CSV table of C-alpha atoms in Angstrom, one decimal:
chain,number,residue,atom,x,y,z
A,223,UNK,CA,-34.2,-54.1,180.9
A,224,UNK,CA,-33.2,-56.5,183.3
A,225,UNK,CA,-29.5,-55.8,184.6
A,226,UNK,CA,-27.2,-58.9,184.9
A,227,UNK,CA,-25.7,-60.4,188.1
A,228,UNK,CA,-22.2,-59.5,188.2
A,229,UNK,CA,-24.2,-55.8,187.4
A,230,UNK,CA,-26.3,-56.4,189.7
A,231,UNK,CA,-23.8,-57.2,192.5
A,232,UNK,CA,-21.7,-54.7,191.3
A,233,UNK,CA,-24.4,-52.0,192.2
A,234,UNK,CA,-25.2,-53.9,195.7
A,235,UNK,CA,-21.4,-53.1,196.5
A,236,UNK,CA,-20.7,-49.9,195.1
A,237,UNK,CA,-21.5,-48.5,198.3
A,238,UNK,CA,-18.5,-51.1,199.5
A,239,UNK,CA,-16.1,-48.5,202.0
A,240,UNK,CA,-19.3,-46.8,204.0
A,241,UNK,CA,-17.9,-43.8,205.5
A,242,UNK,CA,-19.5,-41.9,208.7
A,243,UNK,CA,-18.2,-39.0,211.0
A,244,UNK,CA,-17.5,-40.5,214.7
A,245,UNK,CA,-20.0,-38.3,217.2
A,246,UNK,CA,-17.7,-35.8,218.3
A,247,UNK,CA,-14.5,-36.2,216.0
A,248,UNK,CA,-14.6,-34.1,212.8
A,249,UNK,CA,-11.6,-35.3,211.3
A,250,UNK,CA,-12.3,-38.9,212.2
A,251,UNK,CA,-14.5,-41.1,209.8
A,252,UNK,CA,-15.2,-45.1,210.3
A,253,UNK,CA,-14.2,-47.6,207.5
A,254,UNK,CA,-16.8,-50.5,206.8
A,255,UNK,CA,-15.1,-53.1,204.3
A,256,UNK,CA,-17.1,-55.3,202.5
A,257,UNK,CA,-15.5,-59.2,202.6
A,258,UNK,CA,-17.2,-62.0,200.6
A,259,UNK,CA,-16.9,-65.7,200.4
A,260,UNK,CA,-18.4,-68.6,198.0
A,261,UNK,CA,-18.3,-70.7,201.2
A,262,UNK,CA,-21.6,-70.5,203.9
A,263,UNK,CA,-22.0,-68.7,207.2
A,264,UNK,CA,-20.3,-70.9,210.0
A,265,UNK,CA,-17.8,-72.0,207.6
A,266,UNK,CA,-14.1,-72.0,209.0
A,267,UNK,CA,-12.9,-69.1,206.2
A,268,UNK,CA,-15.8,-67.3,206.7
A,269,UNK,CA,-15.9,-67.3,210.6
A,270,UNK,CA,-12.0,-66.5,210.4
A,271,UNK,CA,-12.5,-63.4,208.5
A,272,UNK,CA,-15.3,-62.3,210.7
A,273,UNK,CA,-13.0,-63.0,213.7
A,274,UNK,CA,-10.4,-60.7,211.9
A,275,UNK,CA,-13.2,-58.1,211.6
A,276,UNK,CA,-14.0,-57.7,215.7
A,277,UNK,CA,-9.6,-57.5,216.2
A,278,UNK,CA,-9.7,-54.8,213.3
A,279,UNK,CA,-12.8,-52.9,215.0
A,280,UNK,CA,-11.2,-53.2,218.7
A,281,UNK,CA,-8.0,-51.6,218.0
A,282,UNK,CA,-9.0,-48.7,216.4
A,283,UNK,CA,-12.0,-48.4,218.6
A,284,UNK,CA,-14.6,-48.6,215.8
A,285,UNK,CA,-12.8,-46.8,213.2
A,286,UNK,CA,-12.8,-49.7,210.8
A,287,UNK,CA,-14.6,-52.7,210.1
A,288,UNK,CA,-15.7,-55.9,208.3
A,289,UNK,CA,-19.1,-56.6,207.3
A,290,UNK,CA,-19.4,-60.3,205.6
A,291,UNK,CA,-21.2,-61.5,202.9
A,292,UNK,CA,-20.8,-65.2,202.7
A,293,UNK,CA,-22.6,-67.8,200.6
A,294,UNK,CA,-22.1,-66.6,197.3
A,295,UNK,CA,-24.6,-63.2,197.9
A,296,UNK,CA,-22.3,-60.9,195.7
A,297,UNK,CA,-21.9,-63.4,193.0
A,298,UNK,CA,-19.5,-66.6,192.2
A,299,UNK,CA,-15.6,-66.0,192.3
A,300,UNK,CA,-15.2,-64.7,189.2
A,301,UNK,CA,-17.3,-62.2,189.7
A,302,UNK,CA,-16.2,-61.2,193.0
A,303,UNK,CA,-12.6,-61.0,192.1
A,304,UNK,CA,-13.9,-58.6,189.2
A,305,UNK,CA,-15.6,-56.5,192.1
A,306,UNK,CA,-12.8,-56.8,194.4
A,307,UNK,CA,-10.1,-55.3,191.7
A,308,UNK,CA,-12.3,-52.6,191.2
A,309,UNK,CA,-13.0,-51.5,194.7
A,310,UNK,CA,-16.0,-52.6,195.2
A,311,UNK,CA,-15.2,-55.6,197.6
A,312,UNK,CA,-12.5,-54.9,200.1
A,313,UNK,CA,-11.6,-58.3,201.1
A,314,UNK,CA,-12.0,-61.5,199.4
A,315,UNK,CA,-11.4,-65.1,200.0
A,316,UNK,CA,-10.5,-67.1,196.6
A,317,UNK,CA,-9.0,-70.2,195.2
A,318,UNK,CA,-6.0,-70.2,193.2
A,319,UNK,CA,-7.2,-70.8,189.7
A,320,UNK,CA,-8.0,-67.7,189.0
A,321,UNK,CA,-4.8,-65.9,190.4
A,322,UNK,CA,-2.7,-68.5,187.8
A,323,UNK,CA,-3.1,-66.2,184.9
A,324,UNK,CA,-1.3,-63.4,186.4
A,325,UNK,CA,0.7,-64.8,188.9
A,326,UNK,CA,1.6,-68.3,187.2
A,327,UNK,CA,4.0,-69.5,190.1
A,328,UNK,CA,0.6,-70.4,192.1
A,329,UNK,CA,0.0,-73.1,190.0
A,330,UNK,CA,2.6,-75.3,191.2
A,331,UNK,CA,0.3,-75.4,194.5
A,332,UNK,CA,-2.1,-77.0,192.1
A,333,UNK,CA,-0.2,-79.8,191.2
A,334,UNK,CA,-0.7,-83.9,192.5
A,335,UNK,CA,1.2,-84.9,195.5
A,336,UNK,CA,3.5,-81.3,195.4
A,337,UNK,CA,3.2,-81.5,199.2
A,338,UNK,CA,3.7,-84.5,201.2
A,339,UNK,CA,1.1,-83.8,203.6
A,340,UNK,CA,-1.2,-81.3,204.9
A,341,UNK,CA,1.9,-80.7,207.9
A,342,UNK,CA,4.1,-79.5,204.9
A,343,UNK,CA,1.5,-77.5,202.8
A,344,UNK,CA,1.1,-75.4,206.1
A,345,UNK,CA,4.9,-75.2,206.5
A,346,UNK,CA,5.4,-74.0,203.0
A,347,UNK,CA,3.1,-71.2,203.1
A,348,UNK,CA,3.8,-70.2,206.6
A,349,UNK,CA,7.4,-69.8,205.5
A,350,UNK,CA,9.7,-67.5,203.1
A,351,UNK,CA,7.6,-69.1,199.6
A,352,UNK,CA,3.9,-68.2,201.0
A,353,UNK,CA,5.4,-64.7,201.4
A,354,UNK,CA,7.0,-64.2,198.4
A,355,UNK,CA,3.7,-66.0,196.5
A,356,UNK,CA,1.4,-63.1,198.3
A,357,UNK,CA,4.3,-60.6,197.4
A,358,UNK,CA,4.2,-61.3,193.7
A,359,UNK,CA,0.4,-61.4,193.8
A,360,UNK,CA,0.7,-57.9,195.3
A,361,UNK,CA,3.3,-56.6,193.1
A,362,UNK,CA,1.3,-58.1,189.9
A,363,UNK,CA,-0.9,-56.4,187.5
A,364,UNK,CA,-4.2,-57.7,189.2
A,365,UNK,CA,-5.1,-54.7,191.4
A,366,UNK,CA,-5.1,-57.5,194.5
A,367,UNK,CA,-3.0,-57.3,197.9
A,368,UNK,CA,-1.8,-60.9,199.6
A,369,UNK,CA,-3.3,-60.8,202.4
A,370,UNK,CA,-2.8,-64.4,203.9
A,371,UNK,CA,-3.2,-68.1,202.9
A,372,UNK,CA,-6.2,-70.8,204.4
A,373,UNK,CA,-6.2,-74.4,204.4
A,374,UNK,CA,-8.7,-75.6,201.5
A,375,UNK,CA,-8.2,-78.9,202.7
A,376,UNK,CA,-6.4,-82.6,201.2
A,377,UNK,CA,-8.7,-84.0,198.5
A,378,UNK,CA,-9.3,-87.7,198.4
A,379,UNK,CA,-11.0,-90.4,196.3
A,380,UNK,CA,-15.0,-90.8,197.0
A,381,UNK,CA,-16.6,-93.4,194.9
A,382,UNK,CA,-19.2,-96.0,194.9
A,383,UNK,CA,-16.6,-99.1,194.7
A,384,UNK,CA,-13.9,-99.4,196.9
A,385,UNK,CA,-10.5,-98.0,195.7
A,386,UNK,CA,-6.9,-99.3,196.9
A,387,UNK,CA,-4.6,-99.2,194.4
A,388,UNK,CA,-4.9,-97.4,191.0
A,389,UNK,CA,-5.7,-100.8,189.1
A,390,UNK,CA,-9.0,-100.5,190.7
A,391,UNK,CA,-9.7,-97.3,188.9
A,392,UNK,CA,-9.6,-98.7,185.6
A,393,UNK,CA,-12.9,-97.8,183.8
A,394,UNK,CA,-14.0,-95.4,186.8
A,395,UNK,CA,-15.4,-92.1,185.3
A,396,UNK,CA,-14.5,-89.5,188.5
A,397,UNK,CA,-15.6,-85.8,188.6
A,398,UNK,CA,-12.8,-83.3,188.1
A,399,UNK,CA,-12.4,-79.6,188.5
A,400,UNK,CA,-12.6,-77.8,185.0
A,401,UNK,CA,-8.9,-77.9,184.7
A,402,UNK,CA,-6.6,-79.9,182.4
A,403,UNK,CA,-4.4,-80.1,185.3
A,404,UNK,CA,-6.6,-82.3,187.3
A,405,UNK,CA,-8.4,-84.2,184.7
A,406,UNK,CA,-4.8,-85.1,183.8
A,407,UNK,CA,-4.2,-86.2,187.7
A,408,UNK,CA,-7.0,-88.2,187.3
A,409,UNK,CA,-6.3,-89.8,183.6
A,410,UNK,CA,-2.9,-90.4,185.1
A,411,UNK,CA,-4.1,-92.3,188.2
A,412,UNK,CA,-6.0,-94.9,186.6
A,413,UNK,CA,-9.1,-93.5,186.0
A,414,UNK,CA,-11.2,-91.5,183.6
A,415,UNK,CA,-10.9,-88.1,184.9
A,416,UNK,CA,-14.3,-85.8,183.8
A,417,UNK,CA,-14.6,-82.3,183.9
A,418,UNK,CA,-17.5,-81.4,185.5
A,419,UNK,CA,-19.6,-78.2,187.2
A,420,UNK,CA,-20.0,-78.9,191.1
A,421,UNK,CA,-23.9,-78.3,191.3
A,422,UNK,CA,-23.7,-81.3,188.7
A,423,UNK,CA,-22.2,-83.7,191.0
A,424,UNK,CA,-24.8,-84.9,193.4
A,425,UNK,CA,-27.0,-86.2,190.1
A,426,UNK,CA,-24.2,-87.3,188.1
A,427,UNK,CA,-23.0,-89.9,190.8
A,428,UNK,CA,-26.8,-91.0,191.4
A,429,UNK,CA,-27.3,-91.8,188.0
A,430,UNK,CA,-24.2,-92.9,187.1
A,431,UNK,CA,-22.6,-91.0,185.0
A,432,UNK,CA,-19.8,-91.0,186.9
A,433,UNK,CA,-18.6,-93.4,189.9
A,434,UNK,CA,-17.7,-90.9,192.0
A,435,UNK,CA,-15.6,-87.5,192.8
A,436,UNK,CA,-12.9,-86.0,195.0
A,437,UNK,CA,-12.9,-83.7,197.9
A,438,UNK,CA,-12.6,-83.0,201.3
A,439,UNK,CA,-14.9,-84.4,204.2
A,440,UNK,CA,-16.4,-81.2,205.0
A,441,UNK,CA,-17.4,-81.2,201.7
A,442,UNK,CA,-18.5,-84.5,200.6
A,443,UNK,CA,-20.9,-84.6,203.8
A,444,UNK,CA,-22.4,-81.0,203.5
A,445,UNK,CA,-22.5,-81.6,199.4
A,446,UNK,CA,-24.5,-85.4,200.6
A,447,UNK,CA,-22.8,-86.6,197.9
A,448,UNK,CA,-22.4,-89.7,200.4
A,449,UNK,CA,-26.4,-90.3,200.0
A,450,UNK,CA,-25.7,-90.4,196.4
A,451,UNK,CA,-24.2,-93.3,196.5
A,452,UNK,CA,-20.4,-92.8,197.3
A,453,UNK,CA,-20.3,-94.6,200.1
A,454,UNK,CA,-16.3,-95.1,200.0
A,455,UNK,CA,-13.6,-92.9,200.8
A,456,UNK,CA,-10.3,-93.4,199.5
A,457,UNK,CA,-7.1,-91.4,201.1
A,458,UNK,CA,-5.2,-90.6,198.3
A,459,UNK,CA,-4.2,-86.9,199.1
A,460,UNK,CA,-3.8,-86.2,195.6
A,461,UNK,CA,-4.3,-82.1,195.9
A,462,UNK,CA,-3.6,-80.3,198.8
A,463,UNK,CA,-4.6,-76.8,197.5
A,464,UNK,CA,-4.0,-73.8,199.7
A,465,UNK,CA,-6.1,-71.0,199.1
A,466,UNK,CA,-5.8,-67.4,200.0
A,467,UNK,CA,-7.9,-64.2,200.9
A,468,UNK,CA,-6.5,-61.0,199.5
A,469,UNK,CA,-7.7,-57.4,199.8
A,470,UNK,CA,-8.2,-54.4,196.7
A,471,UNK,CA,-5.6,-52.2,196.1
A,472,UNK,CA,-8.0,-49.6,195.9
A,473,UNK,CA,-9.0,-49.9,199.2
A,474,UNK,CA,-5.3,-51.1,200.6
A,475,UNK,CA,-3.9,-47.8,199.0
A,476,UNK,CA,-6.3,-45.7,201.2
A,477,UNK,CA,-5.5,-47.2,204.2
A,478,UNK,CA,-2.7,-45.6,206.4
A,479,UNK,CA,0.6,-46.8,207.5
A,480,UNK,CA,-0.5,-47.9,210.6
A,481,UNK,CA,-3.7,-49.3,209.2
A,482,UNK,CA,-2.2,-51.6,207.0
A,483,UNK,CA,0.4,-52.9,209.7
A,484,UNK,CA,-2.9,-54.1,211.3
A,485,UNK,CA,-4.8,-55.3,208.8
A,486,UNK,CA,-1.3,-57.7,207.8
A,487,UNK,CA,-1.1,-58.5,211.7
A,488,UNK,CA,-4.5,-59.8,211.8
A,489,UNK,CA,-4.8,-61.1,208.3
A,490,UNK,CA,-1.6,-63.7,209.7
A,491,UNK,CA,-3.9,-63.9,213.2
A,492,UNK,CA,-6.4,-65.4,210.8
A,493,UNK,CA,-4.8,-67.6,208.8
A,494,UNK,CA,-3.9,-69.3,211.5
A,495,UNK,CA,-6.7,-69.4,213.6
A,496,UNK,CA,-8.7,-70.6,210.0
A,497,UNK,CA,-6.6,-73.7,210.4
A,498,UNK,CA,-7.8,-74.6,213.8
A,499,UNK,CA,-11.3,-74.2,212.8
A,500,UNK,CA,-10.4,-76.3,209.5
A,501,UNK,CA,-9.1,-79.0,211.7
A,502,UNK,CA,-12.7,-78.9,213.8
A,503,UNK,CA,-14.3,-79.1,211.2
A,504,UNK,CA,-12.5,-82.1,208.9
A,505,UNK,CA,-13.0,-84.0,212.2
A,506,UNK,CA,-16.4,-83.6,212.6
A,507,UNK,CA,-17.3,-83.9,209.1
A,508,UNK,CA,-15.3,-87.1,209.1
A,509,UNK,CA,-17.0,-88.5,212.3
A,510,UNK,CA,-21.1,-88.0,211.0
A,511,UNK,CA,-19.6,-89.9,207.3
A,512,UNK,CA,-18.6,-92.5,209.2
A,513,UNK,CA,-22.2,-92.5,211.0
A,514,UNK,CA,-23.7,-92.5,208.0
A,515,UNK,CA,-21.6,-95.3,206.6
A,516,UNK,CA,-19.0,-93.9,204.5
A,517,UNK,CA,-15.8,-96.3,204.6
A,518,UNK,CA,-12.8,-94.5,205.4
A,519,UNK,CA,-9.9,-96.5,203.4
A,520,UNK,CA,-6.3,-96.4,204.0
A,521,UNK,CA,-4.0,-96.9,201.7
A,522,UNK,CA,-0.3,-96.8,200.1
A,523,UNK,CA,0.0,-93.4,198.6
A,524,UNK,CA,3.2,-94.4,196.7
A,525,UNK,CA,1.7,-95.8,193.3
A,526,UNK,CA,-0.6,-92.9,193.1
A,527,UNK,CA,2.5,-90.5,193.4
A,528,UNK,CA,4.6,-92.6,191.0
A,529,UNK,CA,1.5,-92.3,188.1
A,530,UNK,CA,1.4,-89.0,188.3
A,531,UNK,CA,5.1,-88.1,188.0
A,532,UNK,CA,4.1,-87.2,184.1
A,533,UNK,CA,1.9,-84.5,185.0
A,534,UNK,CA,4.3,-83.1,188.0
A,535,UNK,CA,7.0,-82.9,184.6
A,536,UNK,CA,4.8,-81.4,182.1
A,537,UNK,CA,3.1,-78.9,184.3
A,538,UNK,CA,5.9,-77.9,186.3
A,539,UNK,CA,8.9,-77.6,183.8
A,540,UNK,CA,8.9,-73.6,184.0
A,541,UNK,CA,9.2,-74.0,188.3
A,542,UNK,CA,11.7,-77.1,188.7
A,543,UNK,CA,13.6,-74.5,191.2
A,544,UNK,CA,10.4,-73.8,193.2
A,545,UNK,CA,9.3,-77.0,193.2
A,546,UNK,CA,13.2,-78.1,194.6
A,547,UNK,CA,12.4,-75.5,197.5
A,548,UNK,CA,9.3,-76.8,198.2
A,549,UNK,CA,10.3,-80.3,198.4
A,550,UNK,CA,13.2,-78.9,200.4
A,551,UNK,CA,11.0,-77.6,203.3
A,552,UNK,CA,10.5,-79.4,206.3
């Protein structure tokens, strides 16, 4: 019988909390946490975490650390957040979607130009409402602690004509996340928004059966969907989607006082330091696209924001006084 992957993974992390006796200190027993990313080794999240790891194993001389497992190894999100609820994963980095179902308020991070800029994003979940968003995701039925928030970057327009205004999206088929949210966002912008797996995306734009996507830098050059074909990138900042790394509750609820007062200290130490390394790397990334000649084009945001005011009012009815706060931070 051949066992599945999430199975499969599950058994590879069962062993997740490795416990051993410190030479010379019966009572005293080392903590090895599991963490796990989709993202690759070297990326900013992943290098963060590992950072986060060294501060955790340095102040309690060795009692407890982090052992990553980036790249996918213990299986794709869903199945790690499955893991993570049950122990099995200490520490996991995630995007929102698959928080929304249990703590719906998250969703209004999803939503088209909800932030004004990446400077406001940052200021909103630094603040009083990225605290109460981890609290609730504590406090909620999915067996997950809030540990901190990262930078998923601004998603812009890459395509293989040259977009300035939204008229010039008409007929433009553009790869979507597999959410009505965003395939709305795009519908509403001018184009033909298609829902679409990520592996897909490289092929589709090459053979045309769609004229382009949306991302970040770091991603459009490491995902060479540039050599594709989508040689221009269009700075809409239509999403800015935080994302967040959380721990189990399993394992949280075994810590001590004291233990989780450091793991909260450093989880903050590393959402911050995250967004450094995010800034590194968006300016790298955007430097070797323009090497390769990618077109970087600026451009009025305003008729973009305007479109999409229809999906900002029908998926944000239930939060109007969330979204007021959030427009209301500066």
């Amino acid at each position: 019988m051949t066992l599945s992957r999430t199975l499969m993974a599950a058994c590879a992390a069962a062993a997740a909390i490795a416990w051993t006796t410190l030479p010379g200190l019966a009572s005293a027993q080392t903590m090895t946490l599991k963490a796990a990313d989709v993202h690759p080794a070297g990326y900013p999240n992943v290098v963060a975490i590992e950072h986060m790891g060294k501060k955790l194993e340095e102040a309690t001389k060795g009692r407890i650390k982090i052992q990553m497992f980036p790249g996918s190894v213990l299986g794709g999100e869903k199945e790690m957040i499955e893991q993570t609820q049950v122990g099995a994963i200490q520490i996991l980095r995630t995007s929102l979607g698959p928080i929304g179902p249990v703590v719906p308020e998250v969703n209004v991070f999803n939503m088209p130009f909800v932030f004004r800029d990446e400077a406001h994003m940052r200021a909103v979940i630094d603040g009083p409402i990225g605290q109460e968003m981890l609290d609730k995701i504590t406090a909620s039925p999915a067996k997950l602690v809030g540990l901190g928030w990262m930078d998923g970057g601004s998603r812009s327009l890459y395509t293989k004509k040259p977009v300035r205004t939204p008229a010039d999206l008409k007929g433009m088929k553009i790869r979507m996340m597999g959410n009505p949210l965003f395939v709305d966002t795009m519908n509403a912008m001018g184009g033909n928004g298609i829902s679409m797996g990520y592996g897909e995306v490289f092929t589709a734009i090459q053979t045309g059966v769609v004229d382009g996507a949306e991302n970040n830098p770091p991603t459009l050059f490491t995902a060479n969907h540039f050599q594709a074909g989508a040689k221009y990138y269009t700075q809409t900042n239509h999403l800015i989607i935080p994302e967040i790394f959380v721990m189990s509750k399993v394992t949280w609820d075994k810590l001590s006082k004291d233990d989780q007062a450091l793991v909260k200290k450093f989880s903050r130490e590393a959402q911050l330091e995250q967004r450094a390394l995010w800034d590194k790397s968006v300016a790298d990334y955007t430097a070797k696209l323009k090497a390769a000649g990618v077109e970087f084009i600026n451009i009025d945001n305003k008729p973009f924001y305007d479109a999409t005011a229809p999906v900002r009012a029908k998926y944000g009815a239930d939060y109007a006084g969330l979204i007021k706060r959030i427009e209301a931070t500066k």
